[in-house]
Amino acid sequence: MDAWLDALIPLWLSVKIATCATALILVPGALTGLALARCEFRGKTLVETVAELPLVLPPTAVGFAILLVFGRDGPLGRETLGFDLGLLFTWRGAVLAAAVMAFPLVARTARVAFENVDPRLEKMAGSLGMSRGEVLFRITLPLAGRGLFAATLLGFSRALGEFGATALVAGSIPGRTQTLALAIFADIQVGRNTRALVLLAIAVTVAFVAIATVGRVSRGAHHHGRTRPGR
Amino acid sequence: MTFFDIDLAHEANGFRLDYRLATDSRSVGVFGPSGAGKTTLLEIVAGWRRPTRGTIRIGERTLFDSATGVDVRPAERRIGYVPQDILLFPHWSVLENVTASPGSGEFAERVLDMLELAPLRDRSVLDLSGGERHRVALARALCSEPQLLLLDEPLSSLDAPLKRRILGDLVRVQEEFDLPMLVISHDPTVVQVLCHHAQYLEAGEVQDDGPPATIVAGVADADFENVVRGTVSSVSEHGARVMLEGDVSLGIPRSGLQPGDAAILGIRADEPMLALQQPIALSARNVLGATVEEVRSSGDARVVRVRLQDLDADWWVNVTDDAVEALTLERGRDVFVVLKSRSIHVLGVTSA
């Protein structure tokens, strides 16, 4: 029983950090997805590449890069700014690391969600006299809604499982920055296998629910957004 | 006054459209085969595509002028567009679609009633049949209170009874709202019924320009439908009589007509018979004198163009090779066109 109660703290931290990270990247991720799906602009390939970089880079490399930027002498460090942002080795630092790692997944899924909305529906809305804002909020966003929900859930799941970057940026301080992923690693290191097993069971349950939900929502999205293609 | 004044060029993906239209007619049909550039043209007029150069003037409004940099936004063009793929908003009900245009609430009731959509108002558009979807798209376009209606293949993918229904709706809309139309279609009947001026567009260029019946005559075949307009002069329990130009009248089934109604009638090319002498004691109610103008092959059959005496119109009649030979049908031959009342279909009616 103790092992279960003990496991609730890393679970709570994980959920808190993943929720904050998802909230942080949802709007920028959706806007990036919208721009990549709908706009042609100079440097689009560069934006695409930068947005997807954390997906390809080892998480520890991303963590190290964050440390360089926010470290004492970094461009956003205490020495440069004249004050401390208070990110490193705090739960807020873990939010930042998780957000950076989850961003590509949110932007990419949002892009697919917007691409699945027939742009001719938006043109039709324009011809009916709707302003650009009305087209976005009455047509595009509702039709991309399921896909955007899937993007949110995938981003949340990625943030929940974040390990490498978080370990470097926030450390693994029990009760403060030690998330589910970090706690499993720490328990295995010191041979606390029972607690590690409990944490594993929790992680599997959370991941299972998230993936199943995304699957259901995505299947619905394909039936909703696109009408018959134009001829 | 020139109502439609369009002169534009558009080039995209290796396809070039060179289009010109200058007419005082307020309902124009652009007729032509698939891939001629018809949909591209409508999307340019709607403002969905920007032409490479040119001008688009409709009535007194300039919508586009590359020389002066005028390019009115689609939302401000006041154009109702019914595209071929309908493009209803799939997440909304019928009523929400019809009132999609800001400020269209009050007008919507009238349009819903006219197109008999009121009972469907709360239904999701995903649950509608093909014909219902067409009517909702038309209602939505009308509710934006447009100054021009663009129709892209308005009857495609509908079966015959539905085609007649939607065509009848369009005739009523045209009459009731006095709405200018630019209609593109590869269906000769649509162009003849809805338009007073037509063009033949092929491979991105206007090949011919003139009265609808003349423009569509190039494709007249056994399935061709002759279209005539007239006024219902009398209605009895046996049928109705429709006066055409030149004191020619046709007996047709009653079809719910009232005296004074303006009727558009369709006569398929394979319905009339030709005779060399005026038939007597015949059950068919319509016998019209005519002269053969042209005999054309159409697959296994022949189509004969006859000029109706007293009526400034040509009809196409489908006959067999045997008949052409036996009656020695050739240009200049006088014939009688024999037509049963039931062979005449009412395509559109507007009340007196």
XYZ file of C-alpha atoms in Angstrom:
583
model
C 0.000 0.000 0.000
C 2.881 2.345 0.863
C 4.416 1.764 -2.568
C 1.151 2.904 -4.209
C 0.854 6.023 -2.065
C 4.519 6.727 -2.573
C 4.018 6.494 -6.340
C 1.304 9.148 -6.327
C 3.795 11.997 -5.821
C 5.788 11.347 -9.070
C 2.474 10.740 -10.848
C 1.091 14.059 -9.606
C 4.317 15.849 -10.596
C 4.236 14.222 -14.023
C 0.615 15.223 -14.603
C 1.234 18.780 -13.361
C 4.331 19.233 -15.513
C 2.773 17.634 -18.600
C -0.413 19.726 -18.236
C 1.548 22.972 -17.923
C 3.849 22.018 -20.823
C 0.838 21.182 -23.037
C -0.896 24.443 -22.132
C 2.301 26.314 -22.966
C 2.712 24.854 -26.457
C -0.892 24.333 -27.538
C -1.496 27.738 -29.133
C 2.010 28.170 -30.650
C 1.919 24.546 -31.850
C -1.527 24.957 -33.449
C -0.498 28.258 -35.072
C 2.686 26.646 -36.435
C 0.598 23.754 -37.768
C -1.884 26.217 -39.344
C 0.898 28.241 -40.974
C 2.588 25.112 -42.340
C -0.719 23.710 -43.619
C -2.136 26.878 -45.174
C 0.648 29.343 -45.983
C 3.459 29.465 -48.478
C 6.262 31.708 -47.256
C 9.998 32.143 -47.554
C 11.863 29.990 -45.085
C 9.007 27.492 -44.703
C 11.436 24.564 -44.944
C 13.570 26.146 -42.218
C 10.557 26.535 -39.919
C 9.528 22.939 -40.653
C 13.003 21.672 -39.824
C 13.453 23.688 -36.645
C 9.975 22.698 -35.448
C 10.755 19.015 -35.932
C 14.323 19.115 -34.589
C 13.487 17.941 -31.038
C 11.800 14.895 -32.574
C 15.076 13.733 -34.089
C 17.697 15.004 -31.639
C 18.591 12.877 -28.584
C 16.601 14.309 -25.630
C 19.824 14.793 -23.695
C 21.134 16.996 -26.516
C 17.988 19.125 -26.298
C 18.378 19.263 -22.506
C 21.973 20.354 -22.884
C 20.957 23.067 -25.367
C 18.358 24.367 -22.870
C 21.035 24.385 -20.172
C 23.307 26.409 -22.460
C 20.571 28.964 -23.162
C 19.292 29.296 -19.587
C 22.552 28.539 -17.748
C 24.255 31.269 -15.752
C 26.242 32.625 -18.725
C 23.705 31.767 -21.429
C 21.727 34.317 -23.454
C 18.798 33.970 -21.023
C 20.954 33.288 -17.968
C 21.349 35.248 -14.747
C 24.527 37.032 -15.847
C 23.023 38.276 -19.103
C 19.545 39.221 -17.875
C 20.634 40.569 -14.504
C 18.101 38.339 -12.707
C 17.367 34.621 -12.416
C 14.398 33.182 -14.311
C 14.363 30.396 -11.724
C 13.955 27.599 -14.250
C 16.885 25.251 -13.797
C 16.403 22.405 -11.308
C 12.800 23.447 -10.598
C 9.488 21.982 -11.762
C 9.190 24.982 -14.095
C 12.425 23.840 -15.781
C 10.860 20.397 -16.202
C 7.849 22.104 -17.852
C 10.193 23.909 -20.260
C 12.049 20.693 -21.164
C 8.814 18.748 -21.664
C 7.322 21.590 -23.714
C 10.291 21.740 -26.082
C 10.248 17.968 -26.537
C 6.460 17.777 -27.091
C 6.224 20.793 -29.417
C 7.037 18.962 -32.696
C 4.340 16.375 -32.064
C 1.697 19.053 -31.389
C 2.706 21.148 -34.425
C 2.867 18.135 -36.711
C -0.483 16.680 -35.619
C -2.118 20.116 -35.797
C -0.755 20.539 -39.314
C -2.370 17.273 -40.410
C -5.608 18.341 -38.697
C -5.684 21.619 -40.661
C -4.653 19.915 -43.900
C -7.660 17.627 -43.506
C -10.003 20.625 -43.645
C -10.894 21.279 -47.279
C -9.561 24.800 -48.028
C -12.463 25.249 -50.468
C -14.818 25.237 -47.461
C -12.903 28.250 -46.122
C -13.133 29.960 -49.507
C -16.860 29.282 -49.569
C -17.202 30.821 -46.106
C -15.317 33.878 -47.394
C -17.632 34.173 -50.398
C -20.605 34.085 -48.012
C -19.260 37.246 -46.414
C -17.496 35.843 -43.340
C -14.403 37.735 -42.131
C -11.097 35.880 -41.815
C -11.610 35.598 -38.052
C -15.096 34.171 -38.525
C -13.794 31.656 -41.066
C -11.112 30.544 -38.585
C -13.385 30.256 -35.555
C -16.614 29.063 -37.240
C -15.217 26.779 -39.950
C -11.534 25.867 -39.692
C -11.150 25.314 -35.951
C -14.381 23.311 -35.466
C -13.569 21.107 -38.464
C -9.991 20.606 -37.265
C -11.242 20.176 -33.678
C -10.848 16.428 -33.381
C -7.369 16.561 -34.908
C -6.407 19.381 -32.552
C -7.693 17.344 -29.615
C -5.514 14.475 -30.795
C -2.565 16.906 -31.031
C -3.195 18.013 -27.445
C -3.369 14.455 -26.166
C -0.267 13.374 -28.059
C 1.634 16.420 -26.778
C 0.481 15.654 -23.245
C 1.563 12.015 -23.582
C 4.962 12.995 -24.922
C 5.432 15.477 -22.064
C 4.323 12.843 -19.559
C 6.985 10.409 -20.725
C 9.798 12.958 -21.045
C 13.035 11.804 -19.453
C 16.362 12.854 -20.980
C 15.917 16.603 -21.359
C 14.078 16.847 -18.013
C 16.878 15.025 -16.195
C 19.434 17.543 -17.460
C 17.351 20.705 -17.018
C 15.461 19.907 -13.790
C 17.438 17.051 -12.247
C 15.685 14.268 -10.372
C 14.775 15.794 -7.021
C 12.199 13.583 -5.242
C 8.998 15.484 -4.485
C 10.076 18.490 -6.575
C 11.220 17.498 -10.045
C 11.236 13.713 -9.973
C 8.528 12.720 -12.478
C 7.230 9.218 -13.150
C 9.905 8.537 -15.759
C 12.726 9.807 -13.558
C 11.385 7.941 -10.513
C 11.371 4.606 -12.378
C 14.991 5.174 -13.391
C 15.992 6.166 -9.850
C 14.228 3.132 -8.323
C 15.895 0.686 -10.689
C 19.291 2.255 -9.977
C 18.961 1.555 -6.265
C 17.087 -1.759 -6.587
C 13.630 -0.585 -5.405
C 12.008 -2.983 -7.846
C 8.554 -3.151 -6.213
C 8.074 0.616 -6.410
C 9.468 0.610 -9.954
C 6.880 -2.036 -10.904
C 4.042 0.038 -9.439
C 5.246 3.094 -11.343
C 5.480 0.963 -14.498
C 1.877 -0.178 -14.073
C 0.701 3.427 -13.667
C 2.720 4.568 -16.708
C 1.330 1.754 -18.862
C -2.264 2.578 -17.825
C -1.907 6.301 -18.549
C -0.213 5.647 -21.927
C -2.827 3.040 -22.898
C -5.730 5.392 -22.210
C -4.034 8.265 -24.072
C -3.201 6.235 -27.183
C -6.650 4.610 -27.347
C -8.333 8.017 -27.032
C -6.146 9.532 -29.780
C -6.953 6.557 -32.007
C -10.703 6.977 -31.550
C -10.598 10.732 -32.053
C -8.349 10.537 -35.145
C -10.595 7.979 -36.844
C -13.543 10.346 -36.356
C -11.542 13.305 -37.675
C -11.014 11.694 -41.067
C -14.756 11.417 -41.584
C -15.471 14.972 -40.607
C -13.232 17.608 -42.087
C -12.950 16.918 -45.784
C -15.858 16.895 -48.113
C -15.710 15.429 -51.580
C -12.680 16.779 -53.395
C -13.241 19.488 -55.988
C -13.225 18.550 -59.636
C -25.641 48.475 -71.361
C -23.098 45.682 -71.204
C -23.924 43.705 -68.070
C -21.160 41.120 -68.184
C -17.874 42.660 -69.289
C -15.102 40.154 -68.695
C -11.759 39.943 -70.437
C -9.125 37.889 -68.684
C -6.200 35.520 -69.031
C -5.171 32.951 -66.467
C -2.266 30.573 -66.540
C -1.635 27.815 -63.997
C -0.092 24.339 -64.100
C 0.434 24.499 -67.860
C -3.219 25.372 -68.574
C -4.089 28.701 -70.130
C -7.537 30.272 -70.047
C -8.280 33.181 -72.371
C -11.776 34.345 -71.696
C -13.892 37.161 -73.047
C -17.548 37.919 -72.454
C -19.369 41.124 -73.319
C -23.152 40.933 -73.299
C -26.135 42.812 -71.985
C -27.831 39.511 -71.186
C -28.134 38.859 -67.430
C -28.056 35.071 -67.652
C -25.127 33.536 -69.464
C -24.299 29.885 -69.979
C -20.795 28.636 -70.602
C -21.065 25.327 -72.335
C -18.251 22.946 -73.145
C -16.546 19.631 -72.446
C -14.706 18.668 -69.242
C -11.294 20.280 -68.885
C -12.284 23.358 -70.911
C -11.549 25.679 -67.970
C -15.157 26.290 -66.937
C -14.682 25.787 -63.191
C -11.479 27.844 -63.272
C -13.493 30.669 -64.822
C -16.136 30.600 -62.069
C -13.495 30.487 -59.339
C -11.818 33.531 -60.878
C -15.106 35.447 -60.970
C -15.796 34.393 -57.349
C -12.351 35.690 -56.371
C -11.014 32.265 -55.363
C -8.284 32.523 -57.989
C -6.516 35.601 -59.254
C -6.229 35.889 -63.048
C -2.876 36.681 -64.595
C -4.341 39.828 -66.131
C -7.623 41.317 -67.207
C -10.839 42.929 -66.024
C -14.063 41.609 -64.515
C -17.001 44.013 -64.563
C -20.466 42.852 -63.575
C -23.204 45.448 -63.922
C -21.746 48.668 -62.619
C -19.169 47.040 -60.357
C -15.541 46.383 -61.198
C -14.471 43.271 -59.298
C -11.016 42.964 -60.794
C -8.794 45.143 -62.917
C -5.131 44.239 -63.191
C -4.293 47.597 -64.769
C -5.598 49.680 -61.854
C -4.900 47.100 -59.138
C -8.582 46.576 -58.226
C -9.170 43.146 -56.668
C -12.329 43.028 -54.555
C -12.121 40.456 -51.744
C -14.409 37.402 -52.201
C -16.353 38.383 -49.064
C -17.211 41.738 -50.652
C -18.018 40.533 -54.173
C -21.660 39.742 -53.307
C -21.497 36.549 -55.337
C -23.486 33.418 -54.519
C -21.561 30.386 -55.670
C -22.942 26.866 -55.925
C -19.937 24.722 -56.820
C -20.185 21.298 -58.360
C -19.040 19.605 -55.149
C -21.651 21.630 -53.196
C -19.294 22.355 -50.255
C -21.826 22.384 -47.440
C -20.295 22.915 -44.002
C -20.370 19.337 -42.700
C -20.486 20.245 -38.997
C -23.676 22.277 -39.327
C -27.393 21.671 -39.749
C -29.401 22.722 -42.806
C -30.486 25.965 -41.110
C -26.949 26.775 -39.954
C -25.675 26.282 -43.493
C -28.434 28.356 -45.032
C -27.837 31.204 -42.564
C -24.049 30.977 -42.769
C -23.893 34.388 -44.340
C -23.861 37.116 -41.662
C -27.256 38.823 -41.379
C -29.188 36.330 -43.485
C -31.698 35.342 -40.780
C -34.959 36.931 -41.974
C -34.414 36.210 -45.639
C -33.685 32.564 -44.826
C -37.308 31.766 -43.921
C -38.528 32.837 -47.349
C -35.825 30.849 -49.144
C -36.363 27.748 -46.979
C -40.078 27.848 -47.788
C -39.533 28.418 -51.488
C -37.107 25.508 -51.824
C -39.232 23.338 -49.512
C -36.407 22.932 -47.034
C -38.275 24.062 -43.932
C -39.012 20.491 -42.704
C -35.286 19.673 -42.966
C -34.034 22.767 -41.155
C -32.638 20.973 -38.086
C -31.236 17.984 -39.952
C -27.441 17.542 -40.248
C -26.336 18.103 -43.831
C -24.518 14.764 -43.629
C -27.924 13.058 -43.562
C -29.288 14.649 -46.752
C -29.847 13.083 -50.152
C -28.088 14.412 -53.254
C -31.028 16.558 -54.344
C -31.533 17.980 -50.845
C -27.859 18.909 -50.671
C -28.170 20.787 -53.962
C -31.175 22.711 -52.670
C -29.417 23.598 -49.395
C -26.379 24.874 -51.334
C -28.669 26.955 -53.535
C -30.546 28.296 -50.495
C -27.261 29.194 -48.788
C -26.079 31.091 -51.865
C -29.418 32.951 -52.145
C -29.400 33.903 -48.454
C -26.139 35.781 -48.896
C -28.301 38.173 -51.006
C -25.908 38.028 -53.931
C -25.835 40.325 -56.932
C -24.737 37.420 -59.134
C -25.278 33.677 -58.894
C -22.567 31.308 -60.135
C -23.720 27.758 -60.842
C -21.168 25.068 -61.614
C -22.780 22.049 -63.295
C -25.955 22.515 -61.271
C -27.497 19.163 -62.228
C -24.501 16.874 -62.420
C -24.669 13.555 -60.583
C -28.457 13.768 -60.153
C -30.904 11.273 -61.590
C -33.487 12.394 -64.178
C -36.473 13.172 -61.878
C -34.218 15.134 -59.516
C -32.696 17.036 -62.421
C -36.149 18.208 -63.452
C -36.959 19.182 -59.868
C -33.772 21.233 -59.354
C -34.026 22.805 -62.796
C -37.595 23.870 -61.964
C -36.325 25.356 -58.669
C -33.640 27.300 -60.518
C -36.179 28.724 -62.966
C -38.329 29.907 -60.059
C -35.313 31.396 -58.291
C -34.330 33.238 -61.457
C -37.806 34.651 -61.809
C -38.478 35.456 -58.175
C -35.145 37.087 -57.325
C -34.439 38.541 -60.781
C -30.909 37.343 -60.198
C -28.182 37.472 -62.862
C -26.562 34.076 -63.422
C -23.367 32.743 -64.868
C -23.962 29.038 -65.387
C -21.432 26.499 -66.553
C -22.599 23.151 -67.752
C -22.006 20.429 -70.264
C -25.758 19.784 -70.257
C -27.465 21.479 -73.255
C -30.836 21.513 -71.484
C -29.486 23.489 -68.520
C -27.934 26.116 -70.781
C -31.091 26.469 -72.889
C -33.450 26.685 -69.910
C -31.487 29.033 -67.644
C -29.602 31.252 -70.063
C -30.372 33.876 -72.667
C -26.840 34.031 -73.991
C -24.301 31.228 -74.268
C -20.710 30.509 -75.159
C -18.883 27.391 -76.163
C -15.609 27.061 -74.246
C -13.023 24.504 -75.243
C -9.346 24.127 -74.305
C -9.409 27.430 -72.441
C -10.782 29.531 -75.294
C -14.222 30.796 -76.267
C -14.960 29.109 -79.581
C -18.470 30.403 -80.135
C -20.789 33.042 -78.726
C -24.528 33.433 -79.356
C -28.079 32.309 -78.493
C -28.123 29.179 -76.293
C -29.976 26.984 -78.799
C -27.364 27.780 -81.465
C -24.391 27.227 -79.171
C -25.552 23.831 -77.895
C -26.662 22.653 -81.370
C -23.119 21.510 -82.086
C -23.556 18.561 -79.726
C -27.140 17.696 -80.683
C -27.572 13.921 -80.569
C -30.311 11.382 -79.921
C -30.530 12.471 -76.248
C -30.794 16.158 -77.078
C -33.684 18.076 -75.564
C -35.356 20.847 -77.567
C -36.423 23.714 -75.317
C -39.250 26.136 -76.068
C -40.865 28.912 -74.028
C -44.488 29.908 -74.021
C -47.475 31.070 -72.019
C -50.284 28.821 -70.837
C -53.375 30.024 -72.727
C -55.963 27.579 -71.435
C -56.298 24.677 -69.038
C -59.023 22.064 -69.145
C -59.480 18.659 -67.540
C -57.927 17.119 -70.650
C -54.760 19.175 -70.648
C -53.239 22.583 -71.128
C -52.489 24.640 -74.195
C -49.271 26.632 -74.389
C -48.907 29.498 -76.851
C -45.454 29.831 -78.349
C -44.234 32.647 -80.562
C -45.886 33.111 -83.960
C -49.306 31.889 -82.881
C -48.084 28.310 -82.627
C -49.582 26.385 -79.750
C -48.840 23.026 -78.174
C -51.183 20.740 -76.282
C -49.536 19.326 -73.174
C -50.613 17.463 -70.013
C -52.080 19.691 -67.273
C -49.054 19.354 -64.943
C -50.653 21.703 -62.384
C -50.440 24.673 -64.766
C -52.626 27.754 -64.563
C -53.646 30.066 -67.422
C -51.106 32.866 -67.745
C -48.199 30.824 -66.368
C -44.950 31.160 -68.268
C -43.760 27.647 -69.102
C -40.474 26.273 -70.386
C -41.062 23.017 -72.250
C -38.655 20.243 -73.142
C -39.040 17.887 -76.086
C -36.455 15.117 -76.358
C -35.132 14.541 -79.870
C -36.403 10.953 -79.954
C -39.997 11.905 -79.090
C -41.345 13.614 -82.275
C -42.116 11.767 -85.524
C -41.713 13.186 -89.009
C -44.290 12.789 -91.784
C -44.222 13.940 -95.389
C -47.966 14.609 -95.464
C -50.155 16.158 -92.842
C -51.535 13.246 -90.859
C -55.268 13.132 -90.228
C -57.363 11.398 -87.582
C -54.326 10.994 -85.351
C -54.208 10.535 -81.603
C -51.136 12.764 -81.292
C -52.326 16.302 -80.500
C -49.555 18.348 -82.049
C -48.730 18.580 -85.751
C -46.395 21.360 -86.860
C -45.181 22.216 -90.344
C -41.406 22.329 -90.738
C -38.543 22.237 -93.227
C -35.464 20.008 -92.986
C -32.317 22.086 -92.522
C -29.673 19.453 -91.791
C -29.250 15.690 -91.357
C -26.463 14.606 -89.047
C -25.141 11.201 -87.930
C -25.103 10.548 -84.210
C -23.732 7.100 -83.398
C -26.125 4.529 -84.887
C -28.896 7.098 -85.318
C -29.440 10.225 -87.365
C -30.578 13.558 -86.024
C -32.496 15.893 -88.289
C -32.644 19.643 -87.713
C -35.987 21.022 -88.793
C -36.995 24.672 -88.907
C -40.541 25.055 -87.615
C -42.730 27.167 -89.843
C -44.303 30.132 -88.004
C -41.881 29.617 -85.142
C -38.435 31.108 -85.248
C -36.810 27.984 -83.874
C -35.003 24.818 -84.904
C -35.774 21.439 -83.375
C -33.682 18.319 -83.483
C -35.483 15.050 -84.253
C -33.904 11.633 -83.888
C -34.729 9.191 -86.727
C -33.313 5.939 -88.073
C -31.234 5.517 -91.227
C -34.233 3.727 -92.753
C -36.483 6.702 -92.135
C -33.995 9.120 -93.683
C -33.902 6.926 -96.786
C -37.651 6.189 -97.020
C -38.652 9.837 -96.538
C -35.643 11.122 -98.543
C -34.945 13.543 -95.761
C -32.568 16.196 -97.004
C -32.117 19.906 -96.703
C -35.159 21.791 -97.995
C -37.641 18.904 -97.653
C -40.977 20.010 -96.147
C -42.171 17.763 -93.344
C -44.701 17.643 -90.525
C -43.494 17.199 -86.956
C -45.915 14.989 -85.018
C -45.782 15.127 -81.254
C -47.840 13.495 -78.524
C -48.873 15.721 -75.621
C -47.200 13.358 -73.183
C -43.902 13.736 -75.017
C -43.676 17.340 -73.889
C -42.161 17.877 -70.442
C -42.561 20.986 -68.354
C -39.022 22.027 -67.343
C -39.909 25.189 -65.506
C -42.928 27.304 -64.633
C -43.215 30.798 -63.327
C -46.605 31.940 -62.103
C -48.560 34.655 -63.844
